[in-house]
Short mmCIF file of C-alpha atoms and ligand atoms in Angstrom, two decimals:
data_model
loop_
_atom_site.label_atom_id
_atom_site.label_comp_id
_atom_site.label_asym_id
_atom_site.label_seq_id
_atom_site.Cartn_x
_atom_site.Cartn_y
_atom_site.Cartn_z
CA UNK A 1 0.00 0.00 0.00
CA UNK A 2 1.26 3.48 -0.86
CA UNK A 3 0.15 7.07 -0.74
CA UNK A 4 -0.33 9.32 -3.75
CA UNK A 5 1.29 12.68 -4.47
CA UNK A 6 0.23 14.86 -7.37
CA UNK A 7 2.36 17.94 -8.06
CA UNK A 8 1.49 20.82 -10.39
CA UNK A 9 -0.46 18.56 -12.72
CA UNK A 10 -1.78 19.94 -16.02
CA UNK A 11 -3.70 18.38 -18.87
CA UNK A 12 -4.40 20.05 -22.17
CA UNK A 13 -6.18 17.96 -24.78
CA UNK A 14 -5.27 18.37 -28.40
CA UNK A 15 -8.86 18.92 -29.38
CA UNK A 16 -9.82 17.19 -32.59
CA UNK A 17 -13.39 18.45 -32.23
CA UNK A 18 -14.76 14.89 -31.93
CA UNK A 19 -15.34 14.77 -28.20
CA UNK A 20 -18.61 16.31 -27.02
CA UNK A 21 -18.12 19.39 -24.79
CA UNK A 22 -14.37 19.14 -25.35
CA UNK A 23 -12.35 21.98 -23.88
CA UNK A 24 -10.89 24.12 -26.61
CA UNK A 25 -7.45 25.65 -26.11
CA UNK A 26 -7.87 25.34 -22.40
CA UNK A 27 -6.69 23.01 -19.70
CA UNK A 28 -8.90 20.16 -18.51
CA UNK A 29 -6.70 20.08 -15.37
CA UNK A 30 -4.79 23.13 -14.17
CA UNK A 31 -1.99 23.06 -11.61
CA UNK A 32 -3.48 20.33 -9.44
CA UNK A 33 -1.67 19.54 -6.18
CA UNK A 34 -2.88 16.77 -3.94
CA UNK A 35 -1.45 14.43 -1.32
CA UNK A 36 -3.24 11.26 -0.22
CA UNK A 37 -1.58 9.61 2.76
CA UNK A 38 -1.22 5.87 2.83
CA UNK A 39 -4.60 4.21 3.44
CA UNK A 40 -6.63 7.39 2.97
CA UNK A 41 -9.89 7.49 1.03
CA UNK A 42 -9.97 10.57 -1.19
CA UNK A 43 -12.99 11.72 -3.19
CA UNK A 44 -12.50 13.85 -6.31
CA UNK A 45 -15.73 15.81 -6.42
CA UNK A 46 -17.05 18.34 -8.88
CA UNK A 47 -19.58 18.98 -11.63
CA UNK A 48 -19.52 17.19 -14.96
CA UNK A 49 -16.52 18.17 -17.10
CA UNK A 50 -14.42 19.58 -14.23
CA UNK A 51 -11.51 17.21 -14.85
CA UNK A 52 -12.04 14.40 -12.32
CA UNK A 53 -11.82 11.50 -14.77
CA UNK A 54 -8.89 13.08 -16.58
CA UNK A 55 -7.01 13.29 -13.26
CA UNK A 56 -7.80 9.66 -12.47
CA UNK A 57 -6.80 8.49 -15.94
CA UNK A 58 -3.46 10.32 -15.73
CA UNK A 59 -2.89 8.66 -12.35
CA UNK A 60 -3.68 5.28 -13.90
CA UNK A 61 -1.37 5.93 -16.86
CA UNK A 62 -4.24 5.82 -19.37
CA UNK A 63 -3.82 9.46 -20.37
CA UNK A 64 -0.65 11.43 -21.16
CA UNK A 65 0.37 14.12 -18.70
CA UNK A 66 0.86 17.59 -20.20
CA UNK A 67 2.92 18.85 -17.26
CA UNK A 68 3.52 17.93 -13.63
CA UNK A 69 4.41 14.86 -11.59
CA UNK A 70 2.53 11.94 -10.12
CA UNK A 71 4.13 9.82 -7.40
CA UNK A 72 2.71 6.57 -6.08
CA UNK A 73 4.57 6.05 -2.82
CA UNK A 74 8.00 7.48 -3.57
CA UNK A 75 7.99 6.37 -7.21
CA UNK A 76 7.54 8.92 -9.97
CA UNK A 77 5.10 7.10 -12.25
CA UNK A 78 4.81 9.60 -15.14
CA UNK A 79 6.53 7.25 -17.53
CA UNK A 80 5.48 3.93 -16.03
CA UNK A 81 3.14 1.63 -17.94
CA UNK A 82 -0.26 1.21 -16.20
CA UNK A 83 0.48 -2.43 -15.39
CA UNK A 84 3.63 -1.39 -13.50
CA UNK A 85 1.85 1.15 -11.28
CA UNK A 86 0.35 -1.40 -8.83
CA UNK A 87 -3.11 0.07 -9.18
CA UNK A 88 -6.60 -1.41 -9.19
CA UNK A 89 -9.20 0.17 -11.45
CA UNK A 90 -12.97 0.12 -11.06
CA UNK A 91 -14.64 2.33 -13.63
CA UNK A 92 -18.31 3.00 -14.18
CA UNK A 93 -18.68 0.59 -17.10
CA UNK A 94 -18.29 -2.90 -15.76
CA UNK A 95 -16.46 -4.17 -18.87
CA UNK A 96 -16.63 -7.84 -17.87
CA UNK A 97 -15.73 -10.63 -20.28
CA UNK A 98 -19.16 -12.03 -21.25
CA UNK A 99 -18.00 -15.59 -22.12
CA UNK A 100 -16.27 -16.02 -18.75
CA UNK A 101 -17.89 -16.90 -15.42
CA UNK A 102 -17.71 -14.48 -12.51
CA UNK A 103 -14.88 -16.61 -11.06
CA UNK A 104 -12.86 -16.34 -14.26
CA UNK A 105 -13.59 -12.64 -14.58
CA UNK A 106 -12.27 -12.01 -11.08
CA UNK A 107 -9.27 -14.28 -11.71
CA UNK A 108 -8.51 -12.87 -15.17
CA UNK A 109 -5.73 -10.43 -14.35
CA UNK A 110 -3.92 -12.85 -12.06
CA UNK A 111 -4.07 -15.54 -14.76
CA UNK A 112 -2.70 -13.07 -17.29
CA UNK A 113 0.19 -12.38 -14.93
CA UNK A 114 0.90 -16.11 -14.71
CA UNK A 115 0.04 -16.44 -11.02
CA UNK A 116 -0.10 -20.02 -9.81
CA UNK A 117 -3.57 -21.67 -10.01
CA UNK A 118 -3.79 -22.56 -6.31
CA UNK A 119 -2.82 -19.00 -5.33
CA UNK A 120 -5.47 -17.59 -7.70
CA UNK A 121 -8.11 -19.84 -6.18
CA UNK A 122 -7.10 -18.80 -2.67
CA UNK A 123 -7.35 -15.10 -3.56
CA UNK A 124 -10.67 -15.39 -5.42
CA UNK A 125 -12.16 -17.18 -2.41
CA UNK A 126 -10.78 -14.51 -0.08
CA UNK A 127 -12.15 -11.60 -2.10
CA UNK A 128 -15.54 -13.10 -3.04
CA UNK A 129 -17.05 -12.99 0.47
CA UNK A 130 -15.64 -9.50 1.04
CA UNK A 131 -17.61 -8.31 -1.98
CA UNK A 132 -20.53 -10.64 -1.21
CA UNK A 133 -20.20 -12.41 -4.51
CA UNK A 134 -19.33 -15.92 -3.25
CA UNK A 135 -22.71 -17.19 -4.50
CA UNK A 136 -22.12 -15.71 -7.93
CA UNK A 137 -18.83 -17.34 -8.86
CA UNK A 138 -20.34 -19.86 -11.32
CA UNK A 139 -22.68 -17.36 -12.97
CA UNK A 140 -22.23 -15.71 -16.33
CA UNK A 141 -22.11 -11.86 -16.37
CA UNK A 142 -25.34 -11.64 -18.37
CA UNK A 143 -27.22 -13.15 -15.41
CA UNK A 144 -26.09 -10.49 -12.92
CA UNK A 145 -27.97 -7.44 -11.66
CA UNK A 146 -26.35 -3.99 -11.81
CA UNK A 147 -25.35 -4.16 -8.14
CA UNK A 148 -23.88 -7.66 -8.54
CA UNK A 149 -21.88 -6.58 -11.61
CA UNK A 150 -20.57 -3.65 -9.62
CA UNK A 151 -19.43 -5.93 -6.81
CA UNK A 152 -17.63 -8.21 -9.26
CA UNK A 153 -16.09 -5.14 -10.90
CA UNK A 154 -14.65 -4.01 -7.56
CA UNK A 155 -13.53 -7.55 -6.68
CA UNK A 156 -11.55 -7.62 -9.95
CA UNK A 157 -9.91 -4.33 -9.02
CA UNK A 158 -8.81 -5.37 -5.55
CA UNK A 159 -7.74 -8.98 -6.19
CA UNK A 160 -4.38 -7.77 -7.40
CA UNK A 161 -3.81 -6.24 -3.96
CA UNK A 162 -3.16 -2.84 -5.49
CA UNK A 163 -1.18 -0.15 -3.74
CA UNK A 164 -3.71 2.35 -5.00
CA UNK A 165 -7.36 1.75 -5.82
CA UNK A 166 -8.85 4.10 -8.43
CA UNK A 167 -12.63 4.19 -8.76
CA UNK A 168 -14.54 6.32 -11.26
CA UNK A 169 -18.24 6.75 -10.44
CA UNK A 170 -18.53 3.03 -9.60
CA UNK A 171 -22.12 3.46 -8.41
CA UNK A 172 -23.42 5.59 -11.24
CA UNK A 173 -25.42 2.76 -12.86
CA UNK A 174 -27.25 1.91 -9.66
CA UNK A 175 -30.57 3.35 -8.58
CA UNK A 176 -31.20 5.06 -5.21
CA UNK A 177 -31.56 2.10 -2.84
CA UNK A 178 -28.91 -0.12 -4.44
CA UNK A 179 -26.58 2.86 -4.52
CA UNK A 180 -27.03 3.45 -0.82
CA UNK A 181 -26.41 -0.25 -0.07
CA UNK A 182 -23.25 -0.36 -2.20
CA UNK A 183 -22.00 2.82 -0.56
CA UNK A 184 -22.15 1.08 2.79
CA UNK A 185 -20.41 -1.96 1.31
CA UNK A 186 -17.62 0.12 -0.18
CA UNK A 187 -17.07 1.79 3.16
CA UNK A 188 -16.83 -1.59 4.90
CA UNK A 189 -14.56 -2.98 2.19
CA UNK A 190 -12.12 -0.08 2.31
CA UNK A 191 -12.01 -0.36 6.10
CA UNK A 192 -11.11 -4.03 5.68
CA UNK A 193 -8.46 -3.74 2.98
CA UNK A 194 -7.16 -0.32 4.06
CA UNK A 195 -6.04 0.53 0.55
CA UNK A 196 -5.30 4.12 -0.51
CA UNK A 197 -8.31 4.98 -2.65
CA UNK A 198 -9.12 7.76 -5.11
CA UNK A 199 -12.83 7.88 -5.83
CA UNK A 200 -14.35 10.07 -8.54
CA UNK A 201 -17.90 11.27 -8.02
CA UNK A 202 -20.15 14.22 -8.78
CA UNK A 203 -22.40 13.23 -5.86
CA UNK A 204 -21.55 15.31 -2.82
CA UNK A 205 -23.44 12.95 -0.51
CA UNK A 206 -21.33 10.02 -1.68
CA UNK A 207 -18.14 12.04 -1.15
CA UNK A 208 -19.24 13.27 2.29
CA UNK A 209 -20.22 9.81 3.51
CA UNK A 210 -17.23 7.85 2.17
CA UNK A 211 -14.16 10.03 2.08
CA UNK A 212 -11.49 10.93 4.63
CA UNK A 213 -10.74 13.96 2.47
CA UNK A 214 -12.54 15.59 -0.44
CA UNK A 215 -10.88 17.45 -3.32
CA UNK A 216 -13.47 19.79 -4.82
CA UNK A 217 -12.66 20.73 -8.41
CA UNK A 218 -14.24 23.24 -10.77
CA UNK A 219 -13.11 23.98 -14.35
CA UNK A 220 -9.98 21.90 -13.81
CA UNK A 221 -8.93 23.90 -10.75
CA UNK A 222 -8.80 22.52 -7.20
CA UNK A 223 -11.03 24.72 -5.07
CA UNK A 224 -10.55 23.11 -1.66
CA UNK A 225 -9.03 19.96 -0.24
CA UNK A 226 -10.08 18.94 3.24
CA UNK A 227 -12.06 16.61 5.47
CA UNK A 228 -15.85 16.48 5.00
CA UNK A 229 -16.24 18.60 8.13
CA UNK A 230 -13.75 21.22 6.86
CA UNK A 231 -15.36 21.67 3.45
CA UNK A 232 -18.83 21.78 5.00
CA UNK A 233 -18.13 24.09 7.94
CA UNK A 234 -15.34 26.16 6.51
CA UNK A 235 -15.77 26.51 2.73
CA UNK A 236 -13.12 28.65 1.02
CA UNK A 237 -15.47 30.13 -1.54
CA UNK A 238 -19.02 30.39 -2.80
CA UNK A 239 -18.57 27.45 -5.19
CA UNK A 240 -17.63 25.03 -2.40
CA UNK A 241 -20.28 26.44 -0.06
CA UNK A 242 -23.02 25.85 -2.59
CA UNK A 243 -21.72 22.50 -3.91
CA UNK A 244 -21.56 20.80 -0.51
CA UNK A 245 -24.84 20.33 1.35
CA UNK A 246 -28.36 19.43 0.24
CA UNK A 247 -30.28 21.68 -0.03
CA UNK A 248 -27.32 23.98 -0.68
CA UNK A 249 -26.27 26.91 1.45
CA UNK A 250 -28.43 30.02 0.95
CA UNK A 251 -26.23 32.71 -0.60
CA UNK A 252 -27.79 36.15 -0.99
CA UNK A 253 -26.41 39.60 -1.81
CA UNK A 254 -26.50 41.90 1.17
CA UNK A 255 -25.69 45.44 2.25
CA UNK A 256 -24.35 45.60 5.78
CA UNK A 257 -25.50 48.47 7.97
CA UNK A 258 -24.15 49.64 11.31
CA UNK A 259 -26.59 49.91 14.21
CA UNK A 260 -25.14 51.03 17.53
CA UNK A 261 -22.08 48.94 18.22
CA UNK A 262 -23.01 46.09 15.91
CA UNK A 263 -23.72 45.34 12.26
CA UNK A 264 -26.69 43.82 10.44
CA UNK A 265 -27.10 42.09 7.08
CA UNK A 266 -29.91 43.78 5.13
CA UNK A 267 -31.40 42.70 1.81
CA UNK A 268 -32.91 44.63 -1.10
CA UNK A 269 -36.74 44.61 -1.02
CA UNK A 270 -36.92 42.70 2.26
CA UNK A 271 -37.45 43.55 5.94
CA UNK A 272 -35.18 40.76 7.05
CA UNK A 273 -32.19 41.78 9.15
CA UNK A 274 -29.62 39.33 10.47
CA UNK A 275 -26.90 40.04 13.01
CA UNK A 276 -23.38 40.00 11.56
CA UNK A 277 -21.11 37.97 13.87
CA UNK A 278 -19.03 40.32 16.03
CA UNK A 279 -15.79 38.81 14.79
CA UNK A 280 -16.35 40.63 11.47
CA UNK A 281 -16.49 44.07 13.11
CA UNK A 282 -13.04 44.93 11.79
CA UNK A 283 -13.67 43.87 8.20
CA UNK A 284 -17.12 45.33 7.52
CA UNK A 285 -18.42 48.88 7.62
CA UNK A 286 -21.69 50.72 7.13
CA UNK A 287 -22.78 50.19 3.48
CA UNK A 288 -20.39 47.22 2.92
CA UNK A 289 -21.68 45.01 0.10
CA UNK A 290 -21.00 41.28 -0.07
CA UNK A 291 -22.90 37.99 -0.15
CA UNK A 292 -24.21 36.34 2.99
CA UNK A 293 -24.28 32.54 3.21
CA UNK A 294 -26.28 30.51 5.70
CA UNK A 295 -27.20 26.83 5.70
CA UNK A 296 -30.92 25.94 5.64
CA UNK A 297 -30.66 24.26 9.06
CA UNK A 298 -29.41 27.50 10.60
CA UNK A 299 -32.62 29.31 9.64
CA UNK A 300 -35.29 28.67 12.26
CA UNK A 301 -38.98 29.21 12.83
CA UNK A 302 -39.51 31.20 16.03
CA UNK A 303 -42.24 30.37 18.56
CA UNK A 304 -45.22 32.59 19.46
CA UNK A 305 -43.13 35.02 21.55
CA UNK A 306 -40.27 35.12 19.03
CA UNK A 307 -38.77 38.47 18.08
CA UNK A 308 -37.98 37.09 14.62
CA UNK A 309 -39.03 38.89 11.42
CA UNK A 310 -42.55 37.92 10.25
CA UNK A 311 -42.17 36.46 6.76
CA UNK A 312 -44.54 34.85 4.30
CA UNK A 313 -44.09 31.19 3.35
CA UNK A 314 -43.49 30.98 -0.41
CA UNK A 315 -42.92 27.21 -0.82
CA UNK A 316 -43.46 24.19 1.42
CA UNK A 317 -42.19 20.64 0.79
CA UNK A 318 -42.91 17.75 3.12
CA UNK A 319 -40.18 15.10 2.76
CA UNK A 320 -41.42 12.90 5.61
CA UNK A 321 -38.68 13.28 8.21
CA UNK A 322 -37.97 16.90 7.33
CA UNK A 323 -39.84 19.81 5.86
CA UNK A 324 -38.41 22.51 3.62
CA UNK A 325 -39.76 26.01 3.55
CA UNK A 326 -38.84 28.73 1.07
CA UNK A 327 -39.14 32.43 1.90
CA UNK A 328 -38.72 35.24 -0.61
CA UNK A 329 -35.91 37.57 0.40
CA UNK A 330 -36.06 40.17 -2.36
CA UNK A 331 -35.61 38.15 -5.56
CA UNK A 332 -33.89 35.23 -3.79
CA UNK A 333 -35.47 32.21 -2.15
CA UNK A 334 -34.16 31.55 1.36
CA UNK A 335 -34.60 27.87 2.21
CA UNK A 336 -34.96 26.50 5.71
CA UNK A 337 -35.21 22.93 6.97
CA UNK A 338 -37.38 22.19 9.97
CA UNK A 339 -38.74 19.20 11.87
CA UNK A 340 -41.72 21.35 12.93
CA UNK A 341 -44.67 19.14 11.98
CA UNK A 342 -47.00 21.98 11.03
CA UNK A 343 -48.18 21.68 7.42
CA UNK A 344 -47.52 25.19 6.22
CA UNK A 345 -48.87 26.52 2.98
CA UNK A 346 -47.91 29.42 0.77
CA UNK A 347 -49.02 32.69 2.34
CA UNK A 348 -48.72 31.53 5.99
CA UNK A 349 -46.72 33.89 8.19
CA UNK A 350 -43.81 32.56 10.24
CA UNK A 351 -41.32 34.31 12.49
CA UNK A 352 -37.93 33.88 10.93
CA UNK A 353 -34.86 33.59 13.14
CA UNK A 354 -31.42 33.16 11.63
CA UNK A 355 -28.39 31.97 13.57
CA UNK A 356 -26.23 35.00 12.83
CA UNK A 357 -23.14 33.30 14.27
CA UNK A 358 -23.42 30.63 11.55
CA UNK A 359 -23.37 33.06 8.63
CA UNK A 360 -20.51 33.34 6.13
CA UNK A 361 -19.44 36.32 4.02
CA UNK A 362 -18.37 36.03 0.37
CA UNK A 363 -16.84 38.57 -1.98
CA UNK A 364 -19.34 39.55 -4.70
CA UNK A 365 -16.74 39.66 -7.49
CA UNK A 366 -14.48 36.70 -6.73
CA UNK A 367 -16.82 34.50 -4.65
CA UNK A 368 -13.97 34.07 -2.15
CA UNK A 369 -14.76 33.80 1.55
CA UNK A 370 -14.27 37.02 3.48
CA UNK A 371 -12.68 35.98 6.73
CA UNK A 372 -12.83 37.70 10.08
P1 LIG B 401 -17.80 13.70 -15.93
O1 LIG B 401 -18.27 13.62 -14.52
O2 LIG B 401 -18.84 14.21 -16.88
O3 LIG B 401 -17.11 12.45 -16.41
P2 LIG B 401 -15.21 14.90 -15.41
O4 LIG B 401 -15.13 15.85 -14.28
O5 LIG B 401 -14.72 13.52 -15.15
O6 LIG B 401 -16.69 14.87 -15.98
P3 LIG B 401 -13.37 14.94 -17.60
O7 LIG B 401 -13.97 13.73 -18.28
O8 LIG B 401 -12.07 14.76 -16.93
O9 LIG B 401 -14.43 15.58 -16.61
O10 LIG B 401 -13.26 16.11 -18.68
C1 LIG B 401 -12.64 17.35 -18.39
C2 LIG B 401 -12.69 18.21 -19.64
O11 LIG B 401 -11.86 17.67 -20.63
C3 LIG B 401 -14.09 18.28 -20.25
O12 LIG B 401 -14.31 19.58 -20.75
C4 LIG B 401 -14.03 17.27 -21.36
O13 LIG B 401 -14.92 17.58 -22.41
C5 LIG B 401 -12.58 17.39 -21.82
N1 LIG B 401 -12.12 16.12 -22.41
C6 LIG B 401 -12.15 14.89 -21.82
N2 LIG B 401 -11.62 13.97 -22.64
C7 LIG B 401 -11.25 14.61 -23.78
C8 LIG B 401 -10.64 14.22 -25.02
N3 LIG B 401 -10.29 12.93 -25.23
N4 LIG B 401 -10.42 15.17 -25.95
C9 LIG B 401 -10.75 16.46 -25.75
N5 LIG B 401 -11.30 16.92 -24.60
C10 LIG B 401 -11.57 16.02 -23.63
#
């Protein structure tokens, strides 16, 4: 097992115009730096086309590197053939060999390497229960469900005891429930085999629930690299703040006003006022314009004696264990999540209380976090 180090990595495709949405004269990956310690589970997270797969493919040796270095352990692998990188690959298309049984599919790479038959059998029978495919070994791929194919796919990737496991959207073909179940299985598996893992996903929930660290990428540029708690609680910019969390953080333009010895967020065409945390007193001033961010769970409905601002409910969604309410703040919709069981409807008045201490400030032009 080894860690991974990516230094100043760039990828520029020579665009032949054939690939849909191909980047023209621009970098698919720009100056990416990333360190995964031995045994860590890293998620590469970002919207479609941000460069996640390209990064993974360069790490696997399936794509040329334009500039930069990739080290697996202490070995510079830029010029190493994929088979010499000690990696396991599980990509979204299962790519099994249809004429071979599950057993032979799992064993395929070891056979190709000339590993002894008894050793292959031992390893297949070790891996199969880990991936809960011991009952499937005699089956043909065509007889498997999506979830079963996915398990076999991952078993094939880990049987070689890779130093680095690379997974690209391995759950993307599964529907909601099966996806959730496989997520739990992957978590258990990685705990068992303790293999350094790079996992590509555009699903923030998957990244948050699986990863030790998340690298959030946009337009080929790393935005933030940190633990799930860090990227959730301490986002570096508006992109990260709105990409992590469901529903996303509310981010609304505000003009800050001074009132006595404290400051308030105010909003165009709205009566809502929210206290600016005192720690910002030295960075804001009367008339200061920026964006205010607050997560939906930090917006609360006040009780009967609440001093909160009366606001009209604009939207109400009942999701069973939680309810989501939208309030118009000027032209923006401020979302809140509540476990209050009242069935609100549009037009109802609620007293809105916002946890001022949980608000974030973002620069209007750059989207960067304004820090106290
Ligand atoms: P997705 O989640 O949709 O797979 P991604 O984040 O993995 O997206 P990449 O597949 O790495 O993104 O693509 C990054 C950028 O590089 C995209 O703009 C894509 O169109 C472009 N690209 C990818 N492969 C090629 C190629 N072979 N030739 C030209 N451009 C490419």
